[in-house]
Amino acid sequence: MVDVSEVEWPVKRWAREIDDRLSAAGDAGPLVNIKADDRREFDAIFLGGGAAGRFGAAYLRAMGGRPLIIDRWPFLGGSCPHHACVPHHVFSDVAAQLLLERTFSGRLWFQDIGGKTASIKAVVEMFREGRTGPHAFMNFQSKEQLDLEFVLGAPARILDAHGVAVAGVSYRARNLVLATGARPKPLAIEGRNLQGVFDYASLVDTLDYEPGPTALVVGGGKTAVEYGCFFNATGRRTIIASRDRPLAMINDGETRAFLIRRMEEQGMEFWPGSELLALTGDERGRVESALIRGPGGEARVESDFVFLAPGLVPNSEEARETLGVAVNADGSIQIDSRLRTSVPDVYAVGDSTGAPMEMFKARKGGMYAARNIMGEEAHYRLGEYPDFMHTHYEVCWLGLGEEQARERYQNVVVLKLPPDNPDGDAVALPAGDRVMLYAMMKPELSGFQKLVVDGDSRRILGAFHVGYGAKDGFQYLAPMVRKGLTVDELGEMDELFLNPSYFIQLCRLRAGSKVLRGM
Ligand SMILES: Cc1cc2nc3c(=O)[nH]c(=O)nc-3n(C[C@H](O)[C@H](O)[C@H](O)COP(=O)(O)OP(=O)(O)OC[C@H]3O[C@@H](n4cnc5c(N)ncnc54)[C@H](O)[C@@H]3O)c2cc1C
Ligand SMILES: NC(=O)c1ccc[n+]([C@@H]2O[C@H](COP(=O)([O-])OP(=O)(O)OC[C@H]3O[C@@H](n4cnc5c(N)ncnc54)[C@H](OP(=O)(O)O)[C@@H]3O)[C@@H](O)[C@H]2O)c1
């Protein structure tokens, strides 16, 4: 055990400690930050110090309570900065940059990179070396700025609804908050454990060779497409083999079609209706081919690099077995709107409670659990939320897609860019920050955006954006749309022209007409 309660480590000192512990084979014992002079009982143990546990504990502490966070990793922040969101954003930035460089290769100041392959290994290693920085900062911030107590670097065992044990020491609290996250779903297929077969976690932890010319990706969700676009952008043949149609979560057909068209132009191959049957390896135990059954029969893909993205499994087994907490068929922990599980005094937050597994839900869940633990009656109802993912672009969506809107409303009006016209999307719109070179030299890559409006009430029903730089806008647009934002109100806003999202301008061009028309 290392007692850190009396020391004030700067960020670099934390980074050294974390690096040492992640690379050391031995057991250094937990890092314990508990104030010996505070005799109050803990209001809650947050089992898991990821987004859900850390934000929940911080909120509870801010309310005057006493939380204790326990995490098996020697850092706070959880899977997002270690395995998930942060590497995904690094890879998606690389994909966007390489799209730019490949598109303008040999023009202006761009080097001629035609035919060149970028190194996946170098990008992964760059991330692996850099990720300790955010980990160290989160330990520093949690201890010195948020006044949080924690035990890190050793797994916990649940004892009962009020207690856990870590490295032989038991800790007790009035409540237990399960914030244990989720893990990659294993695929029960032959060859799953061959070298060269990765999921999002093992890719960043273990990749130690340069993948060959073909990347096979299994799955059709965000992870599959985001990582697939990165592999493709590096110059590799990339196949996305999915059971269903890819990007099914984007609820507007035209937006989805635009994205698939752009990805196919970059050489990505979509194999919907495919099932991975088996992976075969060479004599060294390294994957060399995959057998896939699709609508046209069986096909063998030669590849030394297979990325599996069949989703996540909530970490709920121990809570179910030890406490009898009720779980759903997919393993997610059942909770009510106050984040309470089926067991008194036990709460659950974040990915352990199932899809959607997103940071805002994890953090807000933690915050609502804290409020309830501290005596408020606080209900968290997910409702409509803005969503996003990456391809080579940033893609944001909100509310109803055009097809859904037409099922529910008589008079649906669509405002979009580029407009429907005989030149298709070869119009240099939308033009905005980060797509100006495309707008001038390769207009079809400028992006796509669309507002879905109820022509009768003039309310915005849905919004879709493909491009860069609209994500912040969507965060603020979402609550306004929920409250009934109209085209007239949107047309009243002040745009910071040339803004990436044209919604304000489009609304202003039409808001003057009593009978709303599309464009
Ligand atoms: C590839 C990928 C990309 C993503 N990108 C985004 C994105 O761009 N934006 C976004 O909003 N979301 C994204 N997500 C989702 C996001 O990462 C999760 O929703 C979020 O990290 C969940 O936080 P959490 O606290 O619930 O779980 P975690 O962060 O996983 O925290 C759980 C913690 O519990 C600890 N733990 C579990 N069991 C024990 C135990 N027995 N003892 C001690 N500790 C234990 C773990 O060590 C871990 O630190 C992405 C997910 C993936 C897979
Ligand atoms: N915000 C972000 O950018 C971001 C990025 C990544 C992940 N996330 C979140 O993290 C969670 C997980 O995302 P994810 O994309 O990893 O998983 P996911 O959304 O669950 O998608 C899994 C994909 O794998 C397929 N699949 C499942 N089992 C399979 C099998 N046995 N064989 C072949 N294919 C199979 C699914 O097909 P079916 O549809 O047929 O089941 C689906 O296409 C989601 O909640 C997501 O929102 C967020």
Short mmCIF file of C-alpha atoms in Angstrom, two decimals, residues 34-416:
data_model
loop_
_atom_site.label_atom_id
_atom_site.label_comp_id
_atom_site.label_asym_id
_atom_site.label_seq_id
_atom_site.Cartn_x
_atom_site.Cartn_y
_atom_site.Cartn_z
CA ILE A 34 -7.96 8.59 2.51
CA LYS A 35 -7.91 11.37 5.06
CA ALA A 36 -6.96 9.74 8.35
CA ASP A 37 -8.28 12.69 10.36
CA ASP A 38 -11.79 12.59 8.83
CA ARG A 39 -13.93 10.40 11.06
CA ARG A 40 -17.18 10.73 9.02
CA GLU A 41 -18.56 7.61 7.41
CA PHE A 42 -18.49 7.53 3.60
CA ASP A 43 -21.80 8.47 1.98
CA ALA A 44 -21.00 6.31 -1.03
CA ILE A 45 -18.36 4.03 -2.45
CA PHE A 46 -18.12 4.53 -6.21
CA LEU A 47 -16.91 1.18 -7.51
CA GLY A 48 -15.17 2.33 -10.69
CA GLY A 49 -13.48 5.69 -11.23
CA GLY A 50 -14.32 6.22 -14.90
CA ALA A 51 -16.50 9.02 -16.24
CA ALA A 52 -19.52 7.86 -14.23
CA GLY A 53 -17.76 7.18 -10.92
CA ARG A 54 -15.45 10.20 -10.98
CA PHE A 55 -18.11 12.72 -11.95
CA GLY A 56 -20.59 11.18 -9.50
CA ALA A 57 -18.07 11.35 -6.67
CA ALA A 58 -17.09 14.91 -7.56
CA TYR A 59 -20.70 16.01 -7.49
CA LEU A 60 -21.37 14.28 -4.20
CA ARG A 61 -18.26 15.89 -2.70
CA ALA A 62 -19.34 19.30 -4.05
CA MET A 63 -22.66 18.82 -2.26
CA GLY A 64 -20.80 18.35 1.02
CA GLY A 65 -20.85 14.55 1.09
CA ARG A 66 -17.98 12.10 1.51
CA PRO A 67 -17.40 9.75 -1.45
CA LEU A 68 -14.71 7.10 -1.87
CA ILE A 69 -13.68 6.00 -5.37
CA ILE A 70 -12.15 2.60 -5.95
CA ASP A 71 -10.56 1.59 -9.26
CA ARG A 72 -8.35 -1.26 -10.37
CA TRP A 73 -6.33 1.05 -12.62
CA PRO A 74 -3.71 3.35 -11.04
CA PHE A 75 -5.52 6.37 -12.51
CA LEU A 76 -8.95 7.95 -12.54
CA GLY A 77 -10.92 8.60 -15.75
CA GLY A 78 -11.54 4.99 -16.76
CA SER A 79 -11.72 3.55 -20.24
CA CYS A 80 -12.40 6.78 -22.17
CA PRO A 81 -8.85 8.17 -22.04
CA HIS A 82 -7.20 4.74 -21.86
CA HIS A 83 -8.93 2.66 -24.53
CA ALA A 84 -11.99 4.29 -26.00
CA CYS A 85 -12.94 7.93 -26.77
CA VAL A 86 -9.49 9.48 -26.72
CA PRO A 87 -7.73 7.01 -29.05
CA HIS A 88 -10.85 7.05 -31.23
CA HIS A 89 -10.55 10.83 -31.56
CA VAL A 90 -6.83 10.56 -32.32
CA PHE A 91 -7.57 8.04 -35.07
CA SER A 92 -10.45 10.12 -36.43
CA ASP A 93 -8.26 13.25 -36.54
CA VAL A 94 -5.69 11.22 -38.48
CA ALA A 95 -8.40 10.00 -40.88
CA ALA A 96 -9.62 13.57 -41.49
CA GLN A 97 -6.08 14.82 -42.04
CA LEU A 98 -5.23 11.99 -44.41
CA LEU A 99 -8.44 12.56 -46.38
CA LEU A 100 -7.27 16.13 -46.92
CA GLU A 101 -3.76 15.07 -47.87
CA ARG A 102 -4.85 12.30 -50.22
CA THR A 103 -7.44 14.52 -51.89
CA PHE A 104 -4.94 17.30 -52.62
CA SER A 105 -1.84 15.14 -52.96
CA GLY A 106 0.72 16.98 -55.14
CA ARG A 107 -1.33 20.20 -55.29
CA LEU A 108 -0.66 23.53 -53.54
CA TRP A 109 1.88 22.72 -50.81
CA PHE A 110 0.65 19.14 -50.27
CA GLN A 111 3.26 16.44 -50.74
CA ASP A 112 2.56 13.79 -53.33
CA ILE A 113 1.44 10.85 -51.18
CA GLY A 114 -0.23 8.88 -53.96
CA GLY A 115 0.09 5.17 -53.23
CA LYS A 116 1.84 5.68 -49.89
CA THR A 117 0.66 3.86 -46.80
CA ALA A 118 0.73 5.57 -43.40
CA SER A 119 1.82 3.60 -40.35
CA ILE A 120 -0.95 2.38 -38.03
CA LYS A 121 1.68 1.16 -35.58
CA ALA A 122 3.29 4.62 -35.31
CA VAL A 123 -0.07 6.28 -34.56
CA VAL A 124 -0.95 3.65 -31.95
CA GLU A 125 2.47 4.00 -30.30
CA MET A 126 2.15 7.77 -30.31
CA PHE A 127 -1.17 7.45 -28.49
CA ARG A 128 0.15 4.82 -26.06
CA GLU A 129 3.04 7.09 -25.09
CA GLY A 130 0.82 10.15 -24.71
CA ARG A 131 -2.10 8.74 -22.78
CA THR A 132 -0.45 8.91 -19.38
CA GLY A 133 -0.68 12.71 -19.48
CA PRO A 134 -4.49 12.84 -19.20
CA HIS A 135 -4.42 10.03 -16.61
CA ALA A 136 -1.94 11.94 -14.47
CA PHE A 137 -3.89 15.16 -14.76
CA MET A 138 -7.09 13.44 -13.64
CA ASN A 139 -5.39 12.05 -10.54
CA PHE A 140 -3.98 15.48 -9.76
CA GLN A 141 -7.28 17.27 -10.35
CA SER A 142 -9.30 14.73 -8.39
CA LYS A 143 -7.03 14.89 -5.38
CA GLU A 144 -5.87 18.50 -5.25
CA GLN A 145 -8.78 20.36 -6.82
CA LEU A 146 -11.85 18.19 -6.29
CA ASP A 147 -10.83 16.95 -2.84
CA LEU A 148 -11.70 13.36 -3.68
CA GLU A 149 -10.61 10.33 -1.69
CA PHE A 150 -9.69 7.15 -3.54
CA VAL A 151 -8.02 3.77 -3.56
CA LEU A 152 -6.42 3.02 -6.94
CA GLY A 153 -4.40 0.29 -8.57
CA ALA A 154 -6.09 -2.84 -7.23
CA PRO A 155 -9.36 -4.61 -8.04
CA ALA A 156 -12.19 -4.53 -5.54
CA ARG A 157 -14.41 -7.38 -4.43
CA ILE A 158 -17.99 -6.60 -3.49
CA LEU A 159 -18.78 -7.76 0.06
CA ASP A 160 -22.37 -6.55 0.43
CA ALA A 161 -24.53 -3.49 -0.34
CA HIS A 162 -22.35 -1.35 1.91
CA GLY A 163 -18.88 -2.73 1.55
CA VAL A 164 -16.04 -3.74 -0.76
CA ALA A 165 -12.63 -5.24 -0.13
CA VAL A 166 -9.42 -4.09 -1.83
CA ALA A 167 -6.11 -5.85 -1.27
CA GLY A 168 -7.34 -7.36 1.98
CA VAL A 169 -8.78 -4.12 3.40
CA SER A 170 -12.53 -3.57 3.62
CA TYR A 171 -14.19 -0.21 3.10
CA ARG A 172 -17.76 0.58 4.09
CA ALA A 173 -20.27 3.29 3.15
CA ARG A 174 -23.97 4.19 3.43
CA ASN A 175 -24.40 3.40 -0.28
CA LEU A 176 -22.65 1.56 -3.07
CA VAL A 177 -22.58 2.97 -6.62
CA LEU A 178 -21.74 0.44 -9.33
CA ALA A 179 -19.76 2.33 -11.98
CA THR A 180 -17.92 -0.66 -13.36
CA GLY A 181 -18.24 0.14 -17.08
CA ALA A 182 -18.28 -2.39 -19.91
CA ARG A 183 -15.78 -4.44 -21.88
CA PRO A 184 -15.43 -5.59 -25.50
CA LYS A 185 -17.92 -8.33 -26.38
CA PRO A 186 -16.06 -11.55 -27.16
CA LEU A 187 -16.95 -13.29 -30.43
CA ALA A 188 -17.24 -17.04 -30.09
CA ILE A 189 -15.48 -17.94 -33.32
CA GLU A 190 -12.58 -20.17 -34.19
CA GLY A 191 -9.33 -18.19 -34.31
CA ARG A 192 -10.49 -15.38 -32.03
CA ASN A 193 -7.28 -15.54 -30.00
CA LEU A 194 -4.84 -15.48 -32.89
CA GLN A 195 -2.29 -12.67 -32.91
CA GLY A 196 -3.41 -9.86 -35.18
CA VAL A 197 -7.05 -10.08 -34.06
CA PHE A 198 -7.92 -6.95 -32.09
CA ASP A 199 -10.71 -5.13 -30.36
CA TYR A 200 -10.59 -1.43 -29.44
CA ALA A 201 -8.80 -2.16 -26.15
CA SER A 202 -6.23 -4.70 -27.32
CA LEU A 203 -5.41 -2.60 -30.39
CA VAL A 204 -4.04 0.27 -28.31
CA ASP A 205 -2.53 -1.97 -25.63
CA THR A 206 -0.83 -4.62 -27.74
CA LEU A 207 -0.34 -3.75 -31.43
CA ASP A 208 3.37 -4.40 -32.04
CA TYR A 209 3.71 -4.84 -35.82
CA GLU A 210 2.82 -2.94 -38.95
CA PRO A 211 -0.45 -4.33 -40.36
CA GLY A 212 -0.35 -5.47 -43.99
CA PRO A 213 -2.36 -4.16 -46.93
CA THR A 214 -5.84 -5.35 -45.88
CA ALA A 215 -7.86 -4.51 -42.76
CA LEU A 216 -10.94 -6.58 -42.03
CA VAL A 217 -13.43 -4.94 -39.66
CA VAL A 218 -16.36 -6.88 -38.20
CA GLY A 219 -19.42 -4.91 -37.04
CA GLY A 220 -21.48 -2.02 -38.35
CA GLY A 221 -21.70 0.36 -35.37
CA LYS A 222 -19.76 3.48 -34.46
CA THR A 223 -16.60 1.66 -33.39
CA ALA A 224 -16.44 -0.43 -36.57
CA VAL A 225 -16.89 2.52 -38.92
CA GLU A 226 -14.72 4.98 -36.98
CA TYR A 227 -11.75 2.61 -36.79
CA GLY A 228 -12.44 1.37 -40.34
CA CYS A 229 -12.15 4.93 -41.70
CA PHE A 230 -8.82 5.33 -39.93
CA PHE A 231 -7.45 2.08 -41.38
CA ASN A 232 -8.73 3.07 -44.84
CA ALA A 233 -7.23 6.55 -44.62
CA THR A 234 -3.80 5.05 -43.94
CA GLY A 235 -4.02 3.53 -47.41
CA ARG A 236 -5.19 0.01 -46.66
CA ARG A 237 -7.95 -1.95 -48.33
CA THR A 238 -10.66 -1.88 -45.66
CA ILE A 239 -13.66 -4.19 -45.55
CA ILE A 240 -16.53 -3.52 -43.13
CA ALA A 241 -18.34 -6.85 -42.72
CA SER A 242 -21.59 -6.25 -40.83
CA ARG A 243 -24.59 -8.42 -40.06
CA ASP A 244 -27.03 -5.64 -40.77
CA ARG A 245 -26.63 -2.46 -42.83
CA PRO A 246 -23.80 -0.29 -41.50
CA LEU A 247 -24.50 3.00 -39.73
CA ALA A 248 -28.04 1.88 -38.91
CA MET A 249 -28.03 4.27 -35.94
CA ILE A 250 -28.06 7.33 -38.20
CA ASN A 251 -31.80 7.85 -38.61
CA ASP A 252 -31.84 9.79 -41.84
CA GLY A 253 -31.49 7.85 -45.10
CA GLU A 254 -30.03 10.71 -47.13
CA THR A 255 -27.38 11.53 -44.54
CA ARG A 256 -26.45 7.85 -44.31
CA ALA A 257 -26.28 7.53 -48.11
CA PHE A 258 -24.04 10.62 -48.36
CA LEU A 259 -21.66 9.10 -45.83
CA ILE A 260 -21.52 5.69 -47.46
CA ARG A 261 -20.94 7.30 -50.88
CA ARG A 262 -18.01 9.31 -49.53
CA MET A 263 -16.50 6.28 -47.79
CA GLU A 264 -16.88 4.12 -50.88
CA GLU A 265 -15.13 6.80 -52.96
CA GLN A 266 -12.21 6.39 -50.57
CA GLY A 267 -12.18 2.70 -51.42
CA MET A 268 -13.97 1.33 -48.38
CA GLU A 269 -15.87 -1.89 -49.01
CA PHE A 270 -19.14 -2.49 -47.21
CA TRP A 271 -20.25 -6.10 -46.94
CA PRO A 272 -23.67 -5.97 -45.25
CA GLY A 273 -25.40 -9.25 -44.41
CA SER A 274 -22.06 -10.89 -43.57
CA GLU A 275 -21.17 -13.37 -40.88
CA LEU A 276 -17.62 -14.08 -39.82
CA LEU A 277 -17.34 -17.89 -39.69
CA ALA A 278 -13.71 -18.49 -38.74
CA LEU A 279 -10.23 -17.03 -38.64
CA THR A 280 -7.21 -19.08 -39.61
CA GLY A 281 -3.61 -18.50 -38.63
CA ASP A 282 -0.12 -19.39 -39.77
CA GLU A 283 2.33 -21.65 -37.94
CA ARG A 284 3.38 -18.75 -35.64
CA GLY A 285 -0.18 -18.26 -34.47
CA ARG A 286 -0.71 -15.08 -36.46
CA VAL A 287 -3.99 -14.53 -38.29
CA GLU A 288 -3.74 -14.83 -42.07
CA SER A 289 -7.27 -15.18 -43.37
CA ALA A 290 -10.97 -14.94 -42.53
CA LEU A 291 -13.88 -16.96 -43.82
CA ILE A 292 -17.01 -14.88 -44.27
CA ARG A 293 -20.51 -15.93 -45.31
CA GLY A 294 -22.43 -13.20 -47.12
CA PRO A 295 -25.51 -12.92 -49.34
CA GLY A 296 -23.46 -14.20 -52.32
CA GLY A 297 -21.96 -17.22 -50.52
CA GLU A 298 -18.69 -17.76 -48.71
CA ALA A 299 -15.57 -15.66 -49.29
CA ARG A 300 -12.06 -15.86 -47.90
CA VAL A 301 -10.26 -12.60 -47.07
CA GLU A 302 -6.48 -12.70 -46.76
CA SER A 303 -5.47 -10.39 -43.93
CA ASP A 304 -3.02 -10.20 -41.04
CA PHE A 305 -5.13 -7.52 -39.34
CA VAL A 306 -8.66 -8.16 -38.09
CA PHE A 307 -10.57 -5.66 -35.96
CA LEU A 308 -13.63 -6.95 -34.11
CA ALA A 309 -16.27 -4.40 -33.09
CA PRO A 310 -19.37 -6.41 -32.14
CA GLY A 311 -20.28 -4.14 -29.21
CA LEU A 312 -19.73 -4.17 -25.46
CA VAL A 313 -20.76 -6.27 -22.48
CA PRO A 314 -21.67 -4.45 -19.22
CA ASN A 315 -19.49 -5.42 -16.24
CA SER A 316 -22.32 -6.61 -14.01
CA GLU A 317 -21.58 -10.26 -13.19
CA GLU A 318 -20.12 -9.73 -9.73
CA ALA A 319 -22.94 -7.41 -8.63
CA ARG A 320 -25.51 -9.92 -9.88
CA GLU A 321 -23.85 -12.89 -8.20
CA THR A 322 -22.89 -11.23 -4.91
CA LEU A 323 -25.74 -8.78 -4.36
CA GLY A 324 -28.50 -10.28 -6.51
CA VAL A 325 -28.82 -7.04 -8.48
CA ALA A 326 -31.36 -7.49 -11.33
CA VAL A 327 -29.91 -7.30 -14.85
CA ASN A 328 -31.39 -7.24 -18.36
CA ALA A 329 -30.87 -9.94 -20.99
CA ASP A 330 -27.79 -8.10 -22.34
CA GLY A 331 -26.24 -8.01 -18.85
CA SER A 332 -26.95 -4.31 -18.25
CA ILE A 333 -27.90 -3.44 -14.68
CA GLN A 334 -31.56 -2.49 -14.22
CA ILE A 335 -32.05 0.96 -12.72
CA ASP A 336 -34.95 3.32 -12.11
CA SER A 337 -34.94 7.03 -12.96
CA ARG A 338 -33.16 7.74 -9.66
CA LEU A 339 -30.34 5.36 -10.69
CA ARG A 340 -31.37 2.86 -8.01
CA THR A 341 -30.87 -0.85 -8.67
CA SER A 342 -33.17 -3.59 -7.40
CA VAL A 343 -31.10 -3.78 -4.18
CA PRO A 344 -31.63 -1.06 -1.53
CA ASP A 345 -28.75 1.44 -1.18
CA VAL A 346 -27.11 0.17 -4.36
CA TYR A 347 -27.03 2.48 -7.40
CA ALA A 348 -25.65 1.89 -10.92
CA VAL A 349 -24.39 4.41 -13.46
CA GLY A 350 -22.65 4.62 -16.84
CA ASP A 351 -21.90 1.78 -19.25
CA SER A 352 -22.75 -0.87 -16.67
CA THR A 353 -26.39 0.17 -17.20
CA GLY A 354 -26.28 -0.46 -20.98
CA ALA A 355 -26.75 1.50 -24.21
CA PRO A 356 -26.41 4.21 -25.17
CA MET A 357 -22.89 4.05 -23.79
CA GLU A 358 -21.87 7.67 -24.08
CA MET A 359 -19.89 10.01 -21.87
CA PHE A 360 -22.71 12.46 -21.22
CA LYS A 361 -24.90 9.64 -19.92
CA ALA A 362 -22.13 8.26 -17.70
CA ARG A 363 -21.27 11.63 -16.20
CA LYS A 364 -24.87 12.76 -15.75
CA GLY A 365 -25.84 9.40 -14.29
CA GLY A 366 -23.10 9.80 -11.69
CA MET A 367 -24.31 13.28 -10.88
CA TYR A 368 -27.95 12.18 -10.45
CA ALA A 369 -26.96 9.24 -8.27
CA ALA A 370 -25.04 11.68 -6.06
CA ARG A 371 -28.06 13.97 -5.74
CA ASN A 372 -30.31 11.09 -4.71
CA ILE A 373 -27.76 9.78 -2.24
CA MET A 374 -27.55 13.25 -0.72
CA GLY A 375 -31.28 13.30 -0.07
CA GLU A 376 -32.78 14.94 -3.16
CA GLU A 377 -35.40 13.26 -5.31
CA ALA A 378 -33.71 13.65 -8.68
CA HIS A 379 -34.94 11.78 -11.77
CA TYR A 380 -32.69 11.30 -14.80
CA ARG A 381 -34.75 10.56 -17.90
CA LEU A 382 -32.58 10.10 -20.97
CA GLY A 383 -35.11 11.35 -23.56
CA GLU A 384 -33.89 12.78 -26.87
CA TYR A 385 -30.19 13.56 -27.01
CA PRO A 386 -27.80 14.81 -29.68
CA ASP A 387 -25.63 12.07 -31.12
CA PHE A 388 -22.40 11.96 -33.11
CA MET A 389 -19.73 9.77 -34.59
CA HIS A 390 -16.85 10.04 -37.01
CA THR A 391 -16.29 8.69 -40.46
CA HIS A 392 -13.51 10.66 -42.18
CA TYR A 393 -15.86 13.46 -41.13
CA GLU A 394 -17.63 14.50 -37.96
CA VAL A 395 -21.27 13.44 -38.16
CA CYS A 396 -23.92 14.91 -35.81
CA TRP A 397 -27.59 14.15 -35.63
CA LEU A 398 -30.54 15.11 -33.52
CA GLY A 399 -34.27 14.37 -33.47
CA LEU A 400 -36.30 12.86 -36.30
CA GLY A 401 -34.91 11.79 -39.66
CA GLU A 402 -36.89 12.77 -42.75
CA GLU A 403 -38.54 9.35 -43.11
CA GLN A 404 -39.59 9.25 -39.45
CA ALA A 405 -40.91 12.81 -39.64
CA ARG A 406 -43.01 12.02 -42.73
CA GLU A 407 -44.62 9.10 -40.88
CA ARG A 408 -45.69 11.41 -38.06
CA TYR A 409 -46.32 14.79 -39.69
CA GLN A 410 -48.42 15.80 -42.72
CA ASN A 411 -46.37 18.73 -43.87
CA VAL A 412 -42.66 18.04 -43.57
CA VAL A 413 -40.32 20.65 -45.03
CA VAL A 414 -36.62 20.00 -45.60
CA LEU A 415 -33.92 22.69 -45.78
CA LYS A 416 -30.57 21.29 -46.87
#
